[in-house]
CSV table of C-alpha atoms in Angstrom, one decimal:
chain,number,residue,atom,x,y,z
R,1,MET,CA,64.6,-41.9,-3.4
R,2,LYS,CA,63.0,-39.6,-5.9
R,3,TYR,CA,61.3,-42.4,-7.8
R,4,THR,CA,58.5,-44.8,-6.8
R,5,VAL,CA,57.9,-48.3,-8.2
R,6,ARG,CA,54.7,-50.4,-8.4
R,7,ASN,CA,53.5,-53.5,-10.2
R,8,TYR,CA,51.5,-53.3,-13.4
R,9,HIS,CA,47.7,-53.6,-13.2
R,10,LYS,CA,45.2,-54.1,-15.9
R,11,ASN,CA,44.0,-50.5,-15.6
R,12,ASP,CA,47.6,-49.4,-16.6
R,13,TYR,CA,47.0,-50.8,-20.1
R,14,GLU,CA,46.7,-47.4,-21.8
R,15,ILE,CA,49.6,-45.6,-20.1
R,16,TRP,CA,51.9,-48.6,-20.5
R,17,ASN,CA,51.3,-48.8,-24.2
R,18,ALA,CA,51.5,-45.1,-24.7
R,19,PHE,CA,54.9,-45.1,-22.9
R,20,VAL,CA,56.1,-48.0,-25.1
R,21,ALA,CA,55.1,-46.0,-28.2
R,22,GLN,CA,57.4,-43.0,-27.3
R,23,ALA,CA,60.3,-44.9,-25.8
R,24,LYS,CA,63.7,-44.9,-27.4
R,25,ASN,CA,64.4,-48.5,-26.6
R,26,ALA,CA,61.1,-50.4,-27.1
R,27,THR,CA,59.4,-52.4,-29.8
R,28,PHE,CA,55.9,-53.8,-30.4
R,29,LEU,CA,56.9,-56.9,-28.4
R,30,PHE,CA,56.5,-54.7,-25.2
R,31,HIS,CA,52.9,-53.8,-26.1
R,32,ARG,CA,50.5,-55.4,-23.6
R,33,ASP,CA,48.6,-57.1,-26.4
R,34,PHE,CA,51.8,-59.0,-27.4
R,35,MET,CA,52.9,-59.7,-23.8
R,36,GLU,CA,49.5,-61.1,-22.8
R,37,TYR,CA,48.8,-63.5,-25.6
R,38,HIS,CA,50.4,-66.2,-23.4
R,39,GLU,CA,49.7,-64.7,-20.0
R,40,ASP,CA,48.5,-68.0,-18.6
R,41,ARG,CA,52.1,-69.3,-18.8
R,42,PHE,CA,53.7,-66.5,-16.7
R,43,GLU,CA,53.1,-64.8,-13.4
R,44,ASP,CA,53.4,-61.2,-14.6
R,45,PHE,CA,55.6,-58.9,-12.4
R,46,SER,CA,56.0,-56.0,-14.7
R,47,LEU,CA,57.0,-52.7,-13.1
R,48,LEU,CA,56.2,-49.0,-13.6
R,49,VAL,CA,58.6,-46.3,-12.3
R,50,PHE,CA,57.2,-42.9,-11.5
R,51,GLU,CA,58.7,-39.5,-10.6
R,52,ASN,CA,55.8,-37.9,-8.7
R,53,ASP,CA,52.9,-38.8,-11.0
R,54,LYS,CA,54.9,-38.9,-14.2
R,55,LEU,CA,55.8,-42.3,-15.7
R,56,LYS,CA,59.6,-42.5,-16.3
R,57,ALA,CA,60.3,-46.1,-17.0
R,58,ILE,CA,58.8,-49.6,-17.3
R,59,LEU,CA,60.2,-53.1,-16.9
R,60,PRO,CA,58.4,-56.0,-18.6
R,61,ALA,CA,58.9,-58.9,-16.2
R,62,ASN,CA,57.6,-62.1,-14.7
R,63,LYS,CA,58.1,-63.8,-11.3
R,64,VAL,CA,59.3,-67.3,-10.6
R,65,GLU,CA,59.5,-68.1,-6.8
R,66,ASN,CA,61.8,-65.5,-5.3
R,67,SER,CA,63.3,-64.3,-8.6
R,68,VAL,CA,62.1,-61.8,-11.2
R,69,TYR,CA,63.0,-62.2,-14.9
R,70,SER,CA,63.0,-59.8,-17.8
R,71,HIS,CA,59.8,-61.3,-19.3
R,72,GLN,CA,60.6,-64.9,-20.3
R,73,GLY,CA,57.9,-64.8,-23.0
R,74,LEU,CA,59.8,-62.2,-25.0
R,75,THR,CA,62.9,-62.5,-27.1
R,76,TYR,CA,64.5,-59.4,-25.5
R,77,GLY,CA,63.7,-57.1,-22.7
R,78,GLY,CA,65.0,-54.7,-20.1
R,79,LEU,CA,64.3,-51.3,-18.6
R,80,VAL,CA,62.4,-49.1,-21.1
R,81,TYR,CA,62.8,-45.3,-21.0
R,82,SER,CA,62.4,-42.2,-23.1
R,83,GLU,CA,64.9,-40.1,-25.0
R,84,LYS,CA,64.9,-37.5,-22.3
R,85,THR,CA,66.1,-39.9,-19.7
R,86,LYS,CA,69.8,-39.3,-18.9
R,87,GLN,CA,72.5,-41.6,-17.7
R,88,VAL,CA,72.2,-40.5,-14.1
R,89,ASP,CA,68.4,-41.0,-14.2
R,90,VAL,CA,68.8,-44.5,-15.5
R,91,ILE,CA,71.2,-45.4,-12.6
R,92,GLU,CA,68.8,-43.9,-10.0
R,93,ILE,CA,65.8,-45.6,-11.6
R,94,PHE,CA,67.6,-48.9,-11.7
R,95,GLN,CA,68.6,-48.6,-8.1
R,96,THR,CA,65.0,-47.9,-7.1
R,97,VAL,CA,63.8,-51.0,-9.0
R,98,LEU,CA,66.4,-53.1,-7.2
R,99,PHE,CA,65.4,-51.7,-3.9
R,100,PHE,CA,61.7,-52.3,-4.6
R,101,LEU,CA,62.4,-55.9,-5.5
R,102,SER,CA,64.6,-56.5,-2.4
R,103,GLU,CA,61.9,-55.0,-0.2
R,104,ASN,CA,59.4,-57.4,-1.8
R,105,GLU,CA,61.6,-60.4,-0.9
R,106,ILE,CA,62.8,-60.9,-4.5
R,107,LEU,CA,66.4,-62.1,-4.2
R,108,LYS,CA,67.6,-62.1,-7.8
R,109,LEU,CA,66.9,-60.2,-11.0
R,110,HIS,CA,67.5,-62.0,-14.3
R,111,TYR,CA,68.0,-59.2,-16.8
R,112,LYS,CA,67.7,-59.6,-20.6
R,113,THR,CA,68.9,-56.7,-22.7
R,114,LEU,CA,67.5,-55.2,-25.8
R,115,PRO,CA,70.1,-55.6,-28.7
R,116,SER,CA,71.4,-52.2,-29.9
R,117,ILE,CA,69.9,-52.7,-33.4
R,118,TYR,CA,66.5,-52.3,-31.9
R,119,HIS,CA,67.2,-48.9,-30.2
R,120,LEU,CA,65.7,-45.9,-31.9
R,121,LYS,CA,68.5,-43.8,-30.5
R,122,PRO,CA,71.6,-44.8,-28.4
R,123,ALA,CA,70.2,-46.4,-25.2
R,124,GLU,CA,72.9,-48.4,-23.5
R,125,GLU,CA,72.8,-46.4,-20.2
R,126,ILE,CA,71.4,-49.5,-18.5
R,127,LEU,CA,74.6,-51.5,-19.4
R,128,TYR,CA,76.6,-49.0,-17.4
R,129,ALA,CA,74.2,-49.3,-14.5
R,130,LEU,CA,74.4,-53.1,-14.6
R,131,PHE,CA,78.2,-52.9,-14.5
R,132,LEU,CA,78.1,-50.6,-11.4
R,133,ALA,CA,75.7,-53.0,-9.7
R,134,ASP,CA,78.1,-55.9,-10.3
R,135,ALA,CA,75.7,-57.8,-12.5
R,136,LYS,CA,77.1,-61.1,-13.8
R,137,LEU,CA,77.0,-61.9,-17.5
R,138,VAL,CA,75.5,-65.3,-17.7
R,139,ARG,CA,74.7,-65.7,-21.4
R,140,ARG,CA,75.7,-64.1,-24.6
R,141,ASP,CA,74.0,-64.9,-27.9
R,142,SER,CA,75.3,-63.9,-31.3
R,143,LEU,CA,72.9,-62.3,-33.8
R,144,SER,CA,73.7,-62.5,-37.5
R,145,VAL,CA,72.8,-59.0,-38.7
R,146,ILE,CA,73.1,-57.1,-42.1
R,147,ASP,CA,73.5,-53.3,-42.0
R,148,LEU,CA,71.3,-52.4,-44.9
R,149,SER,CA,72.7,-48.9,-45.0
R,150,GLN,CA,76.0,-50.4,-46.1
R,151,GLU,CA,76.9,-52.5,-49.2
R,152,SER,CA,77.2,-56.1,-48.2
R,153,VAL,CA,79.3,-58.9,-49.8
R,154,VAL,CA,77.1,-61.8,-50.8
R,155,SER,CA,78.8,-65.1,-51.4
R,156,LYS,CA,78.8,-66.8,-54.8
R,157,ILE,CA,76.9,-69.8,-53.4
R,158,ARG,CA,74.0,-67.5,-52.4
R,159,LYS,CA,74.0,-65.9,-55.8
R,160,ARG,CA,73.9,-69.3,-57.4
R,161,GLY,CA,71.0,-70.3,-55.2
R,162,PHE,CA,69.1,-67.2,-56.2
R,163,GLN,CA,69.6,-68.0,-59.9
R,164,LYS,CA,68.3,-71.5,-59.2
R,165,GLY,CA,65.2,-69.9,-57.8
R,166,VAL,CA,64.8,-67.8,-60.9
R,167,SER,CA,65.3,-70.9,-63.2
R,168,ASN,CA,62.8,-72.9,-61.2
R,169,GLN,CA,60.3,-70.0,-61.6
R,170,LEU,CA,59.6,-69.9,-57.9
R,171,MET,CA,56.9,-67.5,-56.6
R,172,ILE,CA,56.9,-65.6,-53.4
R,173,LYS,CA,53.6,-64.7,-51.7
R,174,GLU,CA,53.0,-62.6,-48.6
R,175,GLU,CA,50.1,-64.2,-46.8
R,176,THR,CA,48.1,-63.9,-43.6
R,177,ASP,CA,47.4,-67.6,-43.2
R,178,PHE,CA,50.1,-69.2,-41.0
R,179,GLY,CA,48.7,-72.7,-40.9
R,180,LEU,CA,50.0,-74.0,-44.2
R,181,PHE,CA,53.6,-73.0,-43.5
R,182,TRP,CA,53.4,-74.3,-39.9
R,183,ASN,CA,51.8,-77.7,-40.8
R,184,GLU,CA,53.5,-78.3,-44.2
R,185,VAL,CA,57.0,-77.1,-43.6
R,186,LEU,CA,57.9,-75.6,-40.1
R,187,ILE,CA,56.6,-78.2,-37.7
R,188,PRO,CA,57.7,-81.3,-39.7
R,189,ASN,CA,61.2,-79.8,-40.0
R,190,LEU,CA,61.6,-78.9,-36.3
R,191,ASN,CA,60.2,-82.3,-35.3
R,192,LYS,CA,62.6,-84.1,-37.6
R,193,LYS,CA,65.8,-82.1,-36.8
R,194,HIS,CA,65.3,-81.0,-33.2
R,195,LYS,CA,62.4,-83.0,-31.9
R,196,ALA,CA,60.8,-79.7,-31.1
R,197,ASN,CA,57.8,-77.5,-31.9
R,198,PRO,CA,57.7,-73.7,-32.8
R,199,VAL,CA,57.5,-71.4,-29.7
R,200,HIS,CA,54.3,-70.0,-31.2
R,201,SER,CA,51.4,-72.0,-32.6
R,202,ALA,CA,49.9,-71.0,-35.9
R,203,GLU,CA,46.8,-69.9,-34.0
R,204,GLU,CA,48.8,-67.7,-31.7
R,205,MET,CA,50.7,-66.2,-34.7
R,206,SER,CA,47.4,-65.4,-36.4
R,207,TYR,CA,46.2,-63.7,-33.3
R,208,LEU,CA,49.3,-61.6,-33.0
R,209,GLN,CA,49.3,-60.7,-36.7
R,210,LYS,CA,45.7,-59.4,-36.4
R,211,HIS,CA,46.8,-57.2,-33.5
R,212,PHE,CA,50.1,-56.1,-35.2
R,213,PRO,CA,49.5,-56.3,-39.0
R,214,GLN,CA,52.2,-53.8,-39.8
R,215,ASN,CA,54.8,-55.7,-37.8
R,216,ILE,CA,54.2,-59.4,-38.4
R,217,HIS,CA,54.5,-60.9,-41.9
R,218,GLN,CA,54.5,-64.4,-43.4
R,219,PHE,CA,56.3,-65.0,-46.7
R,220,ASN,CA,55.9,-68.3,-48.5
R,221,VAL,CA,57.7,-69.7,-51.5
R,222,TYR,CA,55.9,-71.9,-54.1
R,223,LEU,CA,57.0,-74.2,-56.9
R,224,GLU,CA,53.9,-74.0,-59.0
R,225,ASP,CA,51.2,-74.7,-56.4
R,226,LYS,CA,53.4,-76.5,-53.8
R,227,MET,CA,54.8,-74.6,-50.9
R,228,VAL,CA,58.5,-75.3,-50.6
R,229,ALA,CA,59.8,-72.7,-48.1
R,230,GLY,CA,58.8,-69.8,-45.9
R,231,THR,CA,59.8,-67.3,-43.2
R,232,THR,CA,58.0,-65.4,-40.5
R,233,ILE,CA,59.1,-61.8,-40.1
R,234,PHE,CA,58.9,-59.4,-37.1
R,235,GLU,CA,59.3,-55.9,-38.3
R,236,THR,CA,60.2,-53.0,-36.0
R,237,GLU,CA,61.0,-49.4,-36.8
R,238,THR,CA,64.7,-50.1,-37.3
R,239,THR,CA,65.0,-53.8,-37.9
R,240,VAL,CA,63.6,-56.8,-39.7
R,241,HIS,CA,63.9,-60.0,-37.7
R,242,CYS,CA,63.5,-63.5,-39.0
R,243,GLN,CA,61.4,-65.3,-36.3
R,244,TYR,CA,61.1,-68.6,-38.3
R,245,ILE,CA,63.0,-69.9,-41.3
R,246,SER,CA,62.3,-73.3,-42.9
R,247,LYS,CA,62.2,-75.1,-46.2
R,248,ASN,CA,61.1,-78.6,-47.3
R,249,GLU,CA,63.5,-81.2,-48.8
R,250,MET,CA,62.4,-81.3,-52.4
R,251,GLY,CA,65.9,-81.1,-53.7
R,252,ASP,CA,68.0,-77.9,-54.0
R,253,LEU,CA,65.6,-75.4,-55.5
R,254,GLY,CA,67.3,-72.3,-54.2
R,255,SER,CA,64.1,-71.4,-52.4
R,256,LEU,CA,65.6,-69.7,-49.3
R,257,ASP,CA,68.2,-67.9,-51.4
R,258,TYR,CA,65.5,-66.7,-53.7
R,259,LEU,CA,63.3,-65.6,-50.8
R,260,TYR,CA,66.0,-63.8,-48.9
R,261,HIS,CA,67.3,-62.0,-51.9
R,262,TYR,CA,63.8,-60.5,-52.3
R,263,LEU,CA,63.5,-59.6,-48.7
R,264,ILE,CA,66.9,-58.0,-48.3
R,265,GLN,CA,67.2,-56.4,-51.8
R,266,GLU,CA,63.6,-55.3,-52.3
R,267,ARG,CA,60.9,-55.7,-49.7
R,268,PHE,CA,62.8,-54.4,-46.7
R,269,VAL,CA,65.7,-52.5,-48.3
R,270,GLN,CA,64.7,-49.3,-46.6
R,271,LYS,CA,65.2,-50.7,-43.1
R,272,ARG,CA,68.4,-50.1,-41.2
R,273,PHE,CA,69.1,-53.7,-40.1
R,274,PHE,CA,68.2,-57.2,-41.2
R,275,ASP,CA,68.4,-59.6,-38.2
R,276,PHE,CA,68.7,-63.4,-39.0
R,277,GLY,CA,68.6,-64.1,-35.3
R,278,ILE,CA,70.9,-66.4,-33.3
R,279,SER,CA,72.7,-69.6,-34.3
R,280,ASN,CA,73.4,-70.5,-30.6
R,281,GLU,CA,72.4,-73.4,-28.4
R,282,ASN,CA,73.0,-74.3,-24.7
R,283,GLN,CA,72.5,-70.7,-23.4
R,284,GLY,CA,75.0,-69.3,-25.9
R,285,LYS,CA,77.8,-71.8,-25.1
R,286,LYS,CA,77.4,-73.6,-28.5
R,287,LEU,CA,77.4,-72.2,-32.0
R,288,ASN,CA,75.7,-74.0,-34.9
R,289,GLU,CA,78.6,-73.5,-37.4
R,290,GLY,CA,76.6,-74.4,-40.6
R,291,LEU,CA,73.7,-72.1,-39.7
R,292,SER,CA,76.0,-69.2,-38.8
R,293,TYR,CA,77.9,-69.6,-42.0
R,294,TRP,CA,74.6,-69.6,-44.0
R,295,LYS,CA,73.6,-66.3,-42.5
R,296,GLU,CA,77.0,-64.7,-42.9
R,297,SER,CA,77.1,-65.7,-46.6
R,298,PHE,CA,74.4,-63.1,-47.1
R,299,GLY,CA,76.7,-60.5,-45.8
R,300,ALA,CA,75.7,-60.6,-42.1
R,301,GLY,CA,78.1,-59.8,-39.2
R,302,THR,CA,77.6,-60.3,-35.5
R,303,ILE,CA,75.8,-58.2,-32.8
R,304,VAL,CA,75.7,-59.7,-29.3
R,305,HIS,CA,72.6,-60.1,-27.1
R,306,ASP,CA,73.5,-60.2,-23.4
R,307,PHE,CA,71.8,-61.7,-20.3
R,308,TYR,CA,72.7,-60.8,-16.8
R,309,GLU,CA,72.0,-61.9,-13.3
R,310,LEU,CA,72.3,-59.9,-10.1
R,311,GLU,CA,71.3,-59.9,-6.4
R,312,THR,CA,68.6,-57.3,-5.7
R,313,ALA,CA,70.6,-56.3,-2.5
R,314,ASN,CA,73.1,-54.9,-4.9
R,315,TYR,CA,71.1,-51.7,-5.0
R,316,LYS,CA,73.5,-50.6,-2.2
R,317,LYS,CA,76.4,-50.7,-4.7
R,318,LEU,CA,74.8,-47.8,-6.6
R,319,ASN,CA,75.2,-45.5,-3.6
R,320,GLY,CA,77.9,-42.8,-3.7
R,321,ILE,CA,79.0,-43.3,-7.3
R,322,PHE,CA,78.5,-39.7,-8.5
R,323,VAL,CA,81.3,-37.2,-8.3
């Protein structure tokens, strides 16, 4: 094989991050400062792929017993490579990764893709490689996404909600303090509706925002001096993603309609995509109908996010495929 694979080490910090910065299918979530804020929860098994001494691809990953996962601390993942990497290269690189895992007694690879809206340029070469390796689709989430380069049809109910926000003289503030939104709105709502807590603590989000101030934003909505709603935004080069969305139950103030009208029509209007995230539960098998409708009423359509599983021994299936 013309490629070699090894595990990530701390002294690879600079070359890893430099590679992420120039890749055609990476975001700031793959930066080591983001990956390592919760490193105590995962056994890192990230990989670097070289051709001679030149880094050609990376795979953010962690290990659980005899399986390797596209890093479970990240929303999305997968093999990361540059614009110059061709379809044949990706197949050969992926085969080398599978072989390396198999040789290291890893039996299964659980592969999480990067949705196409986060690609800087077309980068679905890996999907073809997964098909050739007989990877099994085990989960499919549906993202509600607005293409901001196209005119979207916003429902009348959303427009009425925005007008309520105007009438109630709501005020939107972009802030760096996450604690108020977490403690006053987000945590109480998640506890009440789902008996759950946010994936990130307010302290973790503050840490990440300090490291990625251009990418992580907190927008809060106030009625006079009372916070009534908010959203946490992850911004990449192509896409705005809503990481958290929540409002209190002080009647129907139009707070979220007012907030998202501002974010979509003004604050992030120059981006390509606006990603409301998923409305799925139970590994994609269930759809929250009301939540999905709410997102679609802003003009969103569906982009899928796929998850695969395959035996590492399937590297053999990538032999003899070129004609």
